[in-house]
Coordinates of C-alpha atoms in Angstrom, one line a residue:
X1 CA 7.3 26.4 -12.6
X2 CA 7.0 23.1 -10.7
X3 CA 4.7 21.5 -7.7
X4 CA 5.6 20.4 -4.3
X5 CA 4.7 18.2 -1.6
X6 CA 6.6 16.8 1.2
X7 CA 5.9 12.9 1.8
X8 CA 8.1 10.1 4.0
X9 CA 9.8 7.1 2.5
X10 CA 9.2 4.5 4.9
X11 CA 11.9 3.0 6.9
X12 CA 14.7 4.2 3.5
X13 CA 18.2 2.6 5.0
X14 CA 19.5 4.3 1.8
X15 CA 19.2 8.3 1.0
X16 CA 19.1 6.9 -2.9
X17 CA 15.7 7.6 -4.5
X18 CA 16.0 6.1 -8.0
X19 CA 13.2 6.4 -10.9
X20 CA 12.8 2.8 -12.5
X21 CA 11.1 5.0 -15.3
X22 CA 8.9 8.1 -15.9
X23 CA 6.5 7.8 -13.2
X24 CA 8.0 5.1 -10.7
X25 CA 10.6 5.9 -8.3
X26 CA 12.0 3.3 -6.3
X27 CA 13.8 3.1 -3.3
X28 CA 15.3 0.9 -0.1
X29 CA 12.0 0.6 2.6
X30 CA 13.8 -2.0 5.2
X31 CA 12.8 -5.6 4.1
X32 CA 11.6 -4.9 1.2
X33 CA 12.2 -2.7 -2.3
X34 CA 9.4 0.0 -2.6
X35 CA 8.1 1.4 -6.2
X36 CA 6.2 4.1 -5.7
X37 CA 4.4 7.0 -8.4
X38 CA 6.4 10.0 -8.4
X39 CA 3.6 11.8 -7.8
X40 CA 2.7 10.4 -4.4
X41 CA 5.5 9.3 -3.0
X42 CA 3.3 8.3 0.4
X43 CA 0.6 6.2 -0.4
X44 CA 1.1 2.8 0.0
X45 CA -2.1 1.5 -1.6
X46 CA -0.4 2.8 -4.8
X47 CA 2.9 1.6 -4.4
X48 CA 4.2 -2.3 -5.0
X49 CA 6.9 -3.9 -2.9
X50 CA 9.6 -5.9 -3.6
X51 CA 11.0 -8.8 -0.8
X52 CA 14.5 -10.2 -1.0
X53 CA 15.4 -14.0 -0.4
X54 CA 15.7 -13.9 3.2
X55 CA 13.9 -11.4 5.1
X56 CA 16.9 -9.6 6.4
X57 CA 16.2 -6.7 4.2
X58 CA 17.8 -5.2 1.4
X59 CA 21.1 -2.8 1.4
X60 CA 21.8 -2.2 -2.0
X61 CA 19.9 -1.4 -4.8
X62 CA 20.7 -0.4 -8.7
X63 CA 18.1 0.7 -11.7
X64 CA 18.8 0.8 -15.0
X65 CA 15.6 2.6 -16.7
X66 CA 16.0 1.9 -20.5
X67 CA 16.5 -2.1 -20.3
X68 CA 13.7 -2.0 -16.8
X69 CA 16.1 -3.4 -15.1
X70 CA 17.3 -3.2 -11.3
X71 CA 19.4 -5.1 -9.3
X72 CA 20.1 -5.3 -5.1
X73 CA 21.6 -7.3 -2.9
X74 CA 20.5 -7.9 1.2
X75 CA 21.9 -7.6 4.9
X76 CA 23.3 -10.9 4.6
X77 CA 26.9 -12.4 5.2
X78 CA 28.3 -13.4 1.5
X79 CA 25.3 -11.2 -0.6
X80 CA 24.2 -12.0 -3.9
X81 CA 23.6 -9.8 -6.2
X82 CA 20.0 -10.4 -8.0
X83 CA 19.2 -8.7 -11.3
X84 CA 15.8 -8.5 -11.7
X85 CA 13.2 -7.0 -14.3
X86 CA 10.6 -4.2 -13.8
X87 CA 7.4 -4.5 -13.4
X88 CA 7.0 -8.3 -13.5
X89 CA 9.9 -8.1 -10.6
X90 CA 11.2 -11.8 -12.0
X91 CA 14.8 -11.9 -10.8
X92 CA 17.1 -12.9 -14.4
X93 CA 19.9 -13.6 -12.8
X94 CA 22.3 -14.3 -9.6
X95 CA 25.7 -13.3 -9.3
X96 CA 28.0 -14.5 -7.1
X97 CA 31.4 -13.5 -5.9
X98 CA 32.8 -15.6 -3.6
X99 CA 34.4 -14.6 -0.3
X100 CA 32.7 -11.3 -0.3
X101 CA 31.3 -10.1 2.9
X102 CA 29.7 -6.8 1.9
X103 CA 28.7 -4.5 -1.0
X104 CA 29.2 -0.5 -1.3
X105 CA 28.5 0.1 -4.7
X106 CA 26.3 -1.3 -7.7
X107 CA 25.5 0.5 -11.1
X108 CA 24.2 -0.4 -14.5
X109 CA 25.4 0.5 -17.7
X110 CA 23.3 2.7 -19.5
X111 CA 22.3 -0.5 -22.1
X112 CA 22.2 -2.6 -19.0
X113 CA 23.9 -5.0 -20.5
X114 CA 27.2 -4.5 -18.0
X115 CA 26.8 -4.3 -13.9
X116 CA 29.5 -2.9 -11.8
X117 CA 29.8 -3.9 -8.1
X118 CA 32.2 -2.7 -5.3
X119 CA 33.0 -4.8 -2.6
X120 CA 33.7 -3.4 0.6
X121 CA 34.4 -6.9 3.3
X122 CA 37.4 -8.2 2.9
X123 CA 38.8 -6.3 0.6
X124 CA 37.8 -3.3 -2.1
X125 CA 37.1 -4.4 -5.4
X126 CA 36.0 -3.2 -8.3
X127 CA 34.5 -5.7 -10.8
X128 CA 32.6 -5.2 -14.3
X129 CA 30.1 -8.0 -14.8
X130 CA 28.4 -9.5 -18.0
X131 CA 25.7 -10.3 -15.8
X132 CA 23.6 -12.2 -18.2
X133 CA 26.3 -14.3 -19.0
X134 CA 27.5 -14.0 -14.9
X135 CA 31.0 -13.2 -15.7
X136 CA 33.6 -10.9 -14.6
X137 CA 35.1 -8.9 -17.1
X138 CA 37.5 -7.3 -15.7
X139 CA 38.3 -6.2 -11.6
X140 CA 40.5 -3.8 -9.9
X141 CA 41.3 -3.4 -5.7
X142 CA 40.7 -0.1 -4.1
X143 CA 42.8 1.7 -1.2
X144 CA 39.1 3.3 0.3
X145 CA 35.6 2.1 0.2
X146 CA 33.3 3.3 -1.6
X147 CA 30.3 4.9 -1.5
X148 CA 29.2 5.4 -4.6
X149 CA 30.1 4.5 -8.8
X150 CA 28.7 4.8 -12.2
X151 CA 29.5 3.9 -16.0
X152 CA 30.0 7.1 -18.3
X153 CA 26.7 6.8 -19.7
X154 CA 28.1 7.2 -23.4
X155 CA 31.4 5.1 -22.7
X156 CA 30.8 2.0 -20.9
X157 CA 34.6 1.5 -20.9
X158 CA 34.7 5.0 -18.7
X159 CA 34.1 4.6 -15.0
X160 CA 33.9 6.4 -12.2
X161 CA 34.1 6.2 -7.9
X162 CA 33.5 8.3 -5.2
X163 CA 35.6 7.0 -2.1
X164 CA 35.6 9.2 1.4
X165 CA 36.7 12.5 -0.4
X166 CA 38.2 10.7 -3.2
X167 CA 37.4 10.9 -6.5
X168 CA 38.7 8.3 -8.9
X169 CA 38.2 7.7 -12.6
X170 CA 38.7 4.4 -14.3
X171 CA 39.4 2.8 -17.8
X172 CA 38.6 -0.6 -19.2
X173 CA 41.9 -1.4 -21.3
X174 CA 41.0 -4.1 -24.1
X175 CA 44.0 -5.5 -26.2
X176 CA 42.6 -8.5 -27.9
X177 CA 40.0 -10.3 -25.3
X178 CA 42.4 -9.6 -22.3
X179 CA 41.3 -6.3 -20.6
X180 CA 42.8 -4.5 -17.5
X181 CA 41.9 -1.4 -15.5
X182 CA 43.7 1.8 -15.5
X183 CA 42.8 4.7 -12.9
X184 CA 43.4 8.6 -12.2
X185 CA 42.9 9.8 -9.0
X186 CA 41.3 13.7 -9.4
X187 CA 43.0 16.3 -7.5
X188 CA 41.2 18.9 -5.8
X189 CA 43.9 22.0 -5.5
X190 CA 42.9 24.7 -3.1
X191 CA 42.5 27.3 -5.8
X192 CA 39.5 25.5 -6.4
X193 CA 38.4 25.6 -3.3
X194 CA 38.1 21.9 -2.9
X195 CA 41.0 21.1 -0.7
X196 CA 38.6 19.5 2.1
X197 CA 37.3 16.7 -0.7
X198 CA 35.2 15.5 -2.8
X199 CA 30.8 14.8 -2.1
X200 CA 29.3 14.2 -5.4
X201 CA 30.1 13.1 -8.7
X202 CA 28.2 12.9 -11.8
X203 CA 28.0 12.3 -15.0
X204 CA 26.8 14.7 -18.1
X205 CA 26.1 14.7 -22.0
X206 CA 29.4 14.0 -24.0
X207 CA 31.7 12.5 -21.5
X208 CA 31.0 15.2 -19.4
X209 CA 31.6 14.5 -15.5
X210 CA 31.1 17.2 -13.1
X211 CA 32.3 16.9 -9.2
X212 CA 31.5 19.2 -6.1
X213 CA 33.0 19.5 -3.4
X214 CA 32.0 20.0 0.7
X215 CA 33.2 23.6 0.1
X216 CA 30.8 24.5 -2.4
X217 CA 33.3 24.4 -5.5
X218 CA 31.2 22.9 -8.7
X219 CA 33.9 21.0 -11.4
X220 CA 33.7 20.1 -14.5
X221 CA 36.7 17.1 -14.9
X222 CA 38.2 16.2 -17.6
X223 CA 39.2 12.8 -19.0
X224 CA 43.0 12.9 -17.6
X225 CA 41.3 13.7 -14.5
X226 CA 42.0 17.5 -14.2
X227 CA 39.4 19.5 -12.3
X228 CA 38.7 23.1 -13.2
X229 CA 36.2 25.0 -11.1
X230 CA 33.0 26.7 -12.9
X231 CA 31.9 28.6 -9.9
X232 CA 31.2 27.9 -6.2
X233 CA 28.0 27.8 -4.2
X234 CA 27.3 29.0 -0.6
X235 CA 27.3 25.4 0.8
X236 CA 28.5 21.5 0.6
X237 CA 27.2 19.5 -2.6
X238 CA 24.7 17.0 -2.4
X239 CA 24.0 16.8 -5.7
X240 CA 24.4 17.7 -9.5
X241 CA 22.6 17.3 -12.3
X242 CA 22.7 18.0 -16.2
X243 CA 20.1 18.3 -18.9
X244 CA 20.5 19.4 -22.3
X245 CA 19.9 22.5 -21.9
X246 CA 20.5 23.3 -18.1
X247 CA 22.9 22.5 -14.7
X248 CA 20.5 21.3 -11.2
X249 CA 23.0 21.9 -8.4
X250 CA 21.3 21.1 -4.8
X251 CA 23.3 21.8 -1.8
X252 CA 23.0 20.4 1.6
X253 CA 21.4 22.9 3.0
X254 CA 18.4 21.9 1.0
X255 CA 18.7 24.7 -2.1
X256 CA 18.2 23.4 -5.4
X257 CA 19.7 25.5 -8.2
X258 CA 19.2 25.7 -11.6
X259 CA 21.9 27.5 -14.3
X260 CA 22.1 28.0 -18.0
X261 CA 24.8 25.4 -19.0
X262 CA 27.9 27.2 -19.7
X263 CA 26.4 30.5 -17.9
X264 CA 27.3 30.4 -13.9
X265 CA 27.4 34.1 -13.3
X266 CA 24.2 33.4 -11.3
X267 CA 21.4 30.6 -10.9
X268 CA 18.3 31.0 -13.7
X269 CA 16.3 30.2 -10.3
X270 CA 16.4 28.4 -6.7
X271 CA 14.0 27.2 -5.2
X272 CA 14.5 25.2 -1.5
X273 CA 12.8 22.0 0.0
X274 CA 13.0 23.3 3.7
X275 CA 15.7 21.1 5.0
X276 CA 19.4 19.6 4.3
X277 CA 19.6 17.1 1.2
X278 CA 21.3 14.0 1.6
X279 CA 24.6 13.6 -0.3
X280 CA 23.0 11.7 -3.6
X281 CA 19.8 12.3 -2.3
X282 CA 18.3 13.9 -5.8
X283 CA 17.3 11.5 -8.6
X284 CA 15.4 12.6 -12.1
X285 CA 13.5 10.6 -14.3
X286 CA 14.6 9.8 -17.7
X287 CA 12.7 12.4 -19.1
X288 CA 13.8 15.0 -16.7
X289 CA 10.2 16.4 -15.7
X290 CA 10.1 15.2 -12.2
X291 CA 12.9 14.8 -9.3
X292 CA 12.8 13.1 -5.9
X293 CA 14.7 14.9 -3.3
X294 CA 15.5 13.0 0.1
X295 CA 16.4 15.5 3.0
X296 CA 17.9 14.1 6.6
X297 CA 14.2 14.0 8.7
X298 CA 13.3 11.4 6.5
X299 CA 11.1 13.1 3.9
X300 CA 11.0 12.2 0.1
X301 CA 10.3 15.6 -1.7
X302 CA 8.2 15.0 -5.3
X303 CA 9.2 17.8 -7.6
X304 CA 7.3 18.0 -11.1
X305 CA 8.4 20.9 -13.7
X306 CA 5.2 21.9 -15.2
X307 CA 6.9 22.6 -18.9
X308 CA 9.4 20.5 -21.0
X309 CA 11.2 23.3 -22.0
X310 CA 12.8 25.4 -19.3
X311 CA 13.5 29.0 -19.0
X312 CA 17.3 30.3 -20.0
X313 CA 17.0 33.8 -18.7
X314 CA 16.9 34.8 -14.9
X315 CA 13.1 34.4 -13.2
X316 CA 12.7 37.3 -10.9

């Protein structure tokens, strides 16, 4: 069904792998931003590197496939955030919020036409960005950092954050050209057997967003921010995943499984990688053929599925 091989990101301060597109996965490699072939993750004679402004590495870093886009910002006191374009690497634009110390969180829009950023030094905040035009369209402070936000891929004006445990979905408000921010915080109730938090969100087709939990519970949450468990896994969640057709859950302890969507009974197949998956450690490319999987020794795991069109019954 797929192919294998176990290779090392060099020197990743991140556990995001991204794909820039099809065949490119990039990822944080110290100093510099790495973009490697999905295929062979390891060799650096076919990879091409990325440096930031000022040689204290990079700490954040953002793709947006469709528009070839990705933005980052570095270990710095007061950080930029560059948006740059892939493969010519030519930085487009500099944004600049004054009086912030640190960044937890950046995401594109699915057009790339939008960039939001959260803040983490002084405060937490929460700002959508025109960044072509380098202007805030609307902000919001936060109670907890965060460590990780995205757009609703088919709703820009849909948002969501991942604080420690907390999961929190947002609205841009427009009445006229004033807009605001509205947010639900989603409860995990023990019947769902989240009651110890929240480790992974992610967004599906539809305004989908499913959620998972460090118990095991898999969610599918609705837009007023009710969670209602589809079935529950073994282990914590590192990561979910939907296609068209199909639901990729990996769990920390380094099993990836794959359902029919709307069938949970049992998994279609599993298949591990040998050792624990970081939280957010599993990124697909926009076609969905091939995944990168970072584990906790280090190890970038290149995953190609060998057919476009997946099975929907159970592989013995």
């Amino acid at each position: 069904m797929f192919r294998t091989n176990a290779d090392r990101a060099l020197g990743s301060s991140r556990p995001r792998l991204h794909f820039q597109d099809d065949e490119t996965v990039a990822c944080v490699a110290g100093q510099r931003i790495r973009f490697s072939p999905s295929d062979d993750l390891a060799s650096a004679s076919g990879s091409r590197f990325q440096a930031g402004s000022t040689g204290h590495g990079i700490a954040l870093l953002a793709v947006c496939p469709s528009a070839g886009l990705f933005a980052f910002t570095e270990r710095i006191i007061e950080p930029r955030i560059q948006v740059a374009r892939y493969p010519d690497c030519h930085v487009e634009d500099i944004l600049v919020d004054d009086g912030v110390l640190d960044y937890g969180a950046l995401a594109f829009s699915r057009d790339g036409s939008q960039l939001l950023s959260v803040s983490s030094e002084p405060t937490v905040r929460l700002v959508v960005w025109d960044w072509s035009q380098r202007t805030q369209l609307v902000a919001a402070t936060m109670p907890l950092a965060c460590v990780d936000a995205s757009f609703n891929p088919a709703n820009a004006g849909c948002l969501c954050t991942l604080s420690e445990r907390v999961l929190t979905l947002w609205k841009v408000n427009k009445l006229y050209e004033h807009r605001s921010l509205s947010s639900i915080e989603v409860a995990a109730s023990d019947e769902d057997g989240a009651a110890d938090g929240w480790t992974v969100a992610s967004w599906g087709a539809n305004d989908a967003l499913y959620a998972g939990t460090d118990t095991g519970a898999v969610c599918a949450v609705s837009a007023s921010g009710e969670a209602r468990q589809l079935f529950a896994c073994g282990a914590a969640l590192a990561a979910i995943v939907e296609d068209s057709t199909h639901l990729l859950v990996a769990s920390r302890d380094g099993q990836l499984s794959w359902y029919a969507l709307g069938k949970y009974d049992a998994p279609l197949w599993t298949f591990s990688v040998g050792a624990p998956i970081l939280s957010g450690g599993v990124a697909t490319s926009p076609n969905y053929l091939s995944m990168a999987v970072a584990t906790t020794d280090g190890a970038a795991h290149s995953i190609r599925l060998s057919s476009a069109k997946l099975p929907l019954t159970t592989l013995s």
